[in-house]
Amino acid sequence: MRDEYREMLEDGLDDDEATQRMLDAYADALDDPDEATSVWLALAVTQSKLGRLDPRVRERALAAIDKGADLARWSDTPRLAAKRRDVLDKARAQLTGPQPQRKKVRPPSRHVTDLQPGDVLSYRAANGNLVLLRVARIDNERHSVAPVLVALDFSGTHMPPQPELDSLADKSRTPFRLDGSRLPPWASTSWRVAVFKRIDYDIAGFQRVGRTTARPGDPDFRTSTYGSWQQLPHELERNLTDAPATFEQ
């Protein structure tokens, strides 16, 4: 609920409209005695921290605290009830004390990539080989826009012609055991790569060298490996440490 309210402000809603939308969205919870205190408190405390405490929300939150229904939920566990009482006391002090200045709430900054699904990136490894990565999809989320890359099953020092590029399969992952041993080469073959400290793919040593055909499932492709552009070369070099260079004539 705190995140939803803040995101509304980030998107430019004024205080009154954001408050009303939250109350409408949580109307059912506000009608539930077991949930109402948590809703009023979450909204009131969040507003207070941002210097935007609505007097109506403040009064309803204080009334919910005074009613004591929230503490009754913890009556069977005295230790937890005491901790909850401390939380409620701190909330009351915050809501009744001096309020901070109204804070500006800005949208989150996002690096918008110029990569597109189907783009192919190359990385020249220390052993001379090219590593080819294709953009399977673009992860477009509130806080970031980042490509999901998949390694292509390729070994060589020069770019393959387009027909061969289109026929390259995705590289298969190497199974490994979670026993503390060193990861084998290509334990990960896909990555969601974000810009960190303004380092984008070109600065990190990658070149956009072409495009390839889409693969089934690409629009919904997911990966469990996350990182930055400056981390990815180290990962690729680790995968190639034991692989001999392949030099073309």
Tab-separated table of C-alpha atoms in Angstrom:
chain	number	residue	atom	x	y	z
A	1	MET	CA	0.000	0.000	0.000
A	2	ARG	CA	2.846	2.399	0.801
A	3	ASP	CA	4.423	1.672	-2.585
A	4	GLU	CA	1.147	2.165	-4.445
A	5	TYR	CA	0.551	5.545	-2.830
A	6	ARG	CA	4.059	6.740	-3.564
A	7	GLU	CA	3.864	5.577	-7.178
A	8	MET	CA	0.687	7.620	-7.659
A	9	LEU	CA	2.544	10.710	-6.495
A	10	GLU	CA	5.480	9.834	-8.746
A	11	ASP	CA	3.058	9.666	-11.659
A	12	GLY	CA	1.888	13.222	-10.969
A	13	LEU	CA	-1.393	12.776	-9.082
A	14	ASP	CA	-2.128	15.525	-6.584
A	15	ASP	CA	-2.405	14.706	-2.891
A	16	ASP	CA	-6.199	14.619	-2.691
A	17	GLU	CA	-6.645	12.428	-5.749
A	18	ALA	CA	-3.936	9.980	-4.654
A	19	THR	CA	-5.541	9.715	-1.209
A	20	GLN	CA	-8.999	9.125	-2.626
A	21	ARG	CA	-7.772	6.473	-5.038
A	22	MET	CA	-6.106	4.619	-2.185
A	23	LEU	CA	-9.258	4.735	-0.080
A	24	ASP	CA	-11.319	3.483	-3.008
A	25	ALA	CA	-8.854	0.688	-3.738
A	26	TYR	CA	-8.863	-0.496	-0.115
A	27	ALA	CA	-12.545	0.103	0.622
A	28	ASP	CA	-13.176	-3.557	1.462
A	29	ALA	CA	-10.279	-3.637	3.913
A	30	LEU	CA	-11.505	-0.452	5.571
A	31	ASP	CA	-14.834	-2.157	6.216
A	32	ASP	CA	-13.052	-5.051	7.945
A	33	PRO	CA	-12.308	-4.312	11.612
A	34	ASP	CA	-9.291	-6.637	11.502
A	35	GLU	CA	-7.728	-4.809	8.565
A	36	ALA	CA	-8.835	-1.191	8.908
A	37	THR	CA	-6.194	-0.168	11.451
A	38	SER	CA	-3.353	-1.413	9.269
A	39	VAL	CA	-4.726	0.426	6.229
A	40	TRP	CA	-5.226	3.726	8.006
A	41	LEU	CA	-1.839	3.523	9.674
A	42	ALA	CA	0.039	2.594	6.490
A	43	LEU	CA	-1.492	5.500	4.609
A	44	ALA	CA	-1.170	8.027	7.445
A	45	VAL	CA	2.442	7.203	8.310
A	46	THR	CA	3.479	7.249	4.647
A	47	GLN	CA	1.810	10.604	4.126
A	48	SER	CA	3.455	11.952	7.254
A	49	LYS	CA	6.941	10.911	6.132
A	50	LEU	CA	6.360	12.755	2.865
A	51	GLY	CA	5.014	15.877	4.575
A	52	ARG	CA	1.568	15.295	3.039
A	53	LEU	CA	-0.508	14.092	6.007
A	54	ASP	CA	-4.203	14.493	5.215
A	55	PRO	CA	-6.095	15.631	8.364
A	56	ARG	CA	-8.918	13.175	7.655
A	57	VAL	CA	-6.513	10.271	7.337
A	58	ARG	CA	-4.703	11.385	10.482
A	59	GLU	CA	-7.904	11.407	12.537
A	60	ARG	CA	-9.033	8.022	11.279
A	61	ALA	CA	-5.630	6.503	11.997
A	62	LEU	CA	-5.557	7.910	15.533
A	63	ALA	CA	-9.111	6.717	16.139
A	64	ALA	CA	-8.144	3.232	14.959
A	65	ILE	CA	-5.205	3.187	17.373
A	66	ASP	CA	-7.356	4.352	20.278
A	67	LYS	CA	-10.035	1.781	19.526
A	68	GLY	CA	-7.564	-0.980	20.349
A	69	ALA	CA	-8.939	-3.509	17.885
A	70	ASP	CA	-5.514	-4.017	16.370
A	71	LEU	CA	-3.967	-4.986	19.709
A	72	ALA	CA	-6.767	-7.458	20.369
A	73	ARG	CA	-5.484	-9.553	17.458
A	74	TRP	CA	-2.260	-10.141	19.412
A	75	SER	CA	-3.818	-10.873	22.816
A	76	ASP	CA	-2.835	-14.555	22.715
A	77	THR	CA	0.849	-13.659	22.315
A	78	PRO	CA	1.871	-11.105	24.961
A	79	ARG	CA	5.414	-10.699	23.596
A	80	LEU	CA	4.155	-9.809	20.123
A	81	ALA	CA	1.398	-7.663	21.582
A	82	ALA	CA	4.039	-5.599	23.406
A	83	LYS	CA	6.000	-5.122	20.191
A	84	ARG	CA	2.836	-4.081	18.382
A	85	ARG	CA	2.064	-1.590	21.137
A	86	ASP	CA	5.492	-0.034	20.594
A	87	VAL	CA	4.765	0.283	16.877
A	88	LEU	CA	1.417	1.933	17.571
A	89	ASP	CA	2.956	4.318	20.101
A	90	LYS	CA	5.611	5.372	17.596
A	91	ALA	CA	2.949	5.852	14.931
A	92	ARG	CA	0.873	8.012	17.269
A	93	ALA	CA	3.916	10.135	18.133
A	94	GLN	CA	4.687	10.630	14.468
A	95	LEU	CA	1.128	11.577	13.558
A	96	THR	CA	0.636	13.968	16.480
A	97	GLY	CA	4.089	15.545	16.465
A	98	PRO	CA	5.538	18.255	14.210
A	99	GLN	CA	5.231	17.310	10.570
A	100	PRO	CA	8.125	17.534	8.087
A	101	GLN	CA	8.123	19.879	5.154
A	102	ARG	CA	6.259	18.674	2.088
A	103	LYS	CA	8.686	16.589	0.058
A	104	LYS	CA	8.854	16.444	-3.698
A	105	VAL	CA	8.239	12.986	-5.097
A	106	ARG	CA	9.941	12.464	-8.427
A	107	PRO	CA	9.529	9.547	-10.817
A	108	PRO	CA	12.318	6.975	-10.612
A	109	SER	CA	15.133	7.576	-13.052
A	110	ARG	CA	15.419	4.885	-15.693
A	111	HIS	CA	18.035	4.199	-18.305
A	112	VAL	CA	16.185	3.511	-21.547
A	113	THR	CA	18.215	1.157	-23.730
A	114	ASP	CA	18.436	1.580	-27.492
A	115	LEU	CA	18.735	-2.195	-27.924
A	116	GLN	CA	15.817	-4.017	-29.506
A	117	PRO	CA	14.710	-7.667	-29.472
A	118	GLY	CA	16.642	-9.491	-32.166
A	119	ASP	CA	19.791	-7.366	-31.905
A	120	VAL	CA	23.058	-9.314	-31.739
A	121	LEU	CA	25.969	-8.145	-29.600
A	122	SER	CA	29.548	-9.357	-29.837
A	123	TYR	CA	32.250	-9.437	-27.195
A	124	ARG	CA	35.913	-10.048	-28.056
A	125	ALA	CA	37.309	-12.324	-25.353
A	126	ALA	CA	40.909	-12.327	-24.187
A	127	ASN	CA	41.561	-15.598	-26.035
A	128	GLY	CA	40.584	-13.984	-29.341
A	129	ASN	CA	37.190	-15.613	-29.724
A	130	LEU	CA	33.947	-13.763	-30.285
A	131	VAL	CA	31.055	-14.341	-27.937
A	132	LEU	CA	27.712	-13.640	-29.571
A	133	LEU	CA	24.679	-12.670	-27.527
A	134	ARG	CA	21.217	-12.042	-28.834
A	135	VAL	CA	18.577	-9.797	-27.272
A	136	ALA	CA	15.664	-12.111	-26.549
A	137	ARG	CA	13.417	-9.481	-24.986
A	138	ILE	CA	13.410	-6.115	-23.282
A	139	ASP	CA	12.411	-6.105	-19.632
A	140	ASN	CA	10.391	-2.903	-19.306
A	141	GLU	CA	9.661	-2.249	-15.646
A	142	ARG	CA	8.944	0.784	-13.533
A	143	HIS	CA	12.492	1.233	-12.316
A	144	SER	CA	14.465	-0.072	-15.277
A	145	VAL	CA	14.452	-0.953	-18.952
A	146	ALA	CA	16.960	-3.720	-19.521
A	147	PRO	CA	17.675	-6.334	-22.191
A	148	VAL	CA	17.606	-10.055	-21.541
A	149	LEU	CA	20.568	-11.593	-23.369
A	150	VAL	CA	21.042	-15.180	-24.494
A	151	ALA	CA	24.402	-16.628	-25.543
A	152	LEU	CA	24.483	-18.158	-29.014
A	153	ASP	CA	26.198	-21.475	-29.654
A	154	PHE	CA	29.108	-20.071	-31.653
A	155	SER	CA	32.888	-20.451	-31.646
A	156	GLY	CA	35.096	-18.364	-33.871
A	157	THR	CA	36.960	-15.105	-34.294
A	158	HIS	CA	34.925	-13.563	-37.116
A	159	MET	CA	31.243	-12.797	-37.477
A	160	PRO	CA	29.358	-15.561	-39.306
A	161	PRO	CA	27.355	-14.673	-42.431
A	162	GLN	CA	23.695	-13.833	-41.906
A	163	PRO	CA	22.277	-17.261	-42.871
A	164	GLU	CA	24.582	-18.944	-40.357
A	165	LEU	CA	23.788	-16.314	-37.715
A	166	ASP	CA	20.062	-16.987	-38.109
A	167	SER	CA	20.632	-20.727	-37.755
A	168	LEU	CA	22.686	-20.544	-34.558
A	169	ALA	CA	21.019	-22.234	-31.616
A	170	ASP	CA	21.007	-20.834	-28.117
A	171	LYS	CA	23.869	-22.164	-26.039
A	172	SER	CA	22.891	-24.894	-23.595
A	173	ARG	CA	23.487	-24.464	-19.904
A	174	THR	CA	25.874	-26.765	-18.080
A	175	PRO	CA	24.205	-28.443	-15.095
A	176	PHE	CA	25.940	-27.909	-11.771
A	177	ARG	CA	25.472	-28.937	-8.173
A	178	LEU	CA	24.924	-26.557	-5.300
A	179	ASP	CA	27.690	-28.137	-3.225
A	180	GLY	CA	30.032	-25.177	-2.965
A	181	SER	CA	32.207	-26.266	-5.894
A	182	ARG	CA	33.308	-23.868	-8.614
A	183	LEU	CA	30.734	-23.133	-11.265
A	184	PRO	CA	31.411	-24.940	-14.536
A	185	PRO	CA	31.687	-22.964	-17.780
A	186	TRP	CA	28.324	-21.813	-19.106
A	187	ALA	CA	26.390	-22.593	-15.952
A	188	SER	CA	24.485	-19.459	-16.974
A	189	THR	CA	23.731	-18.692	-20.599
A	190	SER	CA	21.244	-15.834	-20.219
A	191	TRP	CA	21.365	-12.579	-18.297
A	192	ARG	CA	19.228	-9.558	-17.548
A	193	VAL	CA	21.749	-6.744	-17.822
A	194	ALA	CA	21.170	-3.255	-16.452
A	195	VAL	CA	23.109	-0.022	-16.672
A	196	PHE	CA	25.048	0.693	-13.474
A	197	LYS	CA	27.082	3.854	-12.866
A	198	ARG	CA	26.294	4.918	-16.443
A	199	ILE	CA	28.181	1.981	-17.953
A	200	ASP	CA	26.234	0.788	-21.007
A	201	TYR	CA	27.041	-2.073	-23.378
A	202	ASP	CA	29.301	-0.084	-25.708
A	203	ILE	CA	31.439	1.263	-22.862
A	204	ALA	CA	31.700	-2.262	-21.394
A	205	GLY	CA	33.238	-3.624	-24.604
A	206	PHE	CA	30.205	-4.941	-26.488
A	207	GLN	CA	29.339	-4.080	-30.085
A	208	ARG	CA	25.995	-4.300	-31.802
A	209	VAL	CA	26.895	-6.299	-34.889
A	210	GLY	CA	23.615	-7.333	-36.471
A	211	ARG	CA	20.210	-8.859	-36.010
A	212	THR	CA	18.840	-12.351	-35.982
A	213	THR	CA	15.461	-13.978	-36.190
A	214	ALA	CA	13.140	-14.187	-33.201
A	215	ARG	CA	12.780	-17.494	-31.375
A	216	PRO	CA	9.596	-19.107	-30.034
A	217	GLY	CA	8.932	-17.917	-26.517
A	218	ASP	CA	11.100	-14.804	-26.771
A	219	PRO	CA	8.341	-12.342	-25.773
A	220	ASP	CA	7.999	-14.115	-22.428
A	221	PHE	CA	11.620	-15.148	-21.996
A	222	ARG	CA	12.815	-14.963	-18.407
A	223	THR	CA	16.200	-15.395	-16.798
A	224	SER	CA	17.239	-15.916	-13.202
A	225	THR	CA	20.659	-14.267	-13.677
A	226	TYR	CA	20.890	-10.523	-13.126
A	227	GLY	CA	23.862	-8.205	-13.429
A	228	SER	CA	25.404	-5.080	-14.907
A	229	TRP	CA	27.258	-4.485	-18.147
A	230	GLN	CA	30.581	-4.152	-16.344
A	231	GLN	CA	30.035	-7.531	-14.663
A	232	LEU	CA	29.127	-9.435	-17.807
A	233	PRO	CA	32.616	-9.483	-19.429
A	234	HIS	CA	34.023	-11.114	-16.280
A	235	GLU	CA	31.305	-13.764	-16.471
A	236	LEU	CA	32.023	-14.449	-20.137
A	237	GLU	CA	35.787	-14.610	-19.587
A	238	ARG	CA	35.249	-17.101	-16.766
A	239	ASN	CA	33.238	-19.293	-19.114
A	240	LEU	CA	36.039	-19.221	-21.681
A	241	THR	CA	38.980	-19.703	-19.319
A	242	ASP	CA	39.420	-23.357	-20.193
A	243	ALA	CA	38.300	-23.079	-23.797
A	244	PRO	CA	41.042	-22.972	-26.462
A	245	ALA	CA	41.064	-20.106	-28.914
A	246	THR	CA	39.786	-20.850	-32.384
A	247	PHE	CA	41.671	-18.832	-34.990
A	248	GLU	CA	40.305	-18.676	-38.494
A	249	GLN	CA	42.575	-18.481	-41.520
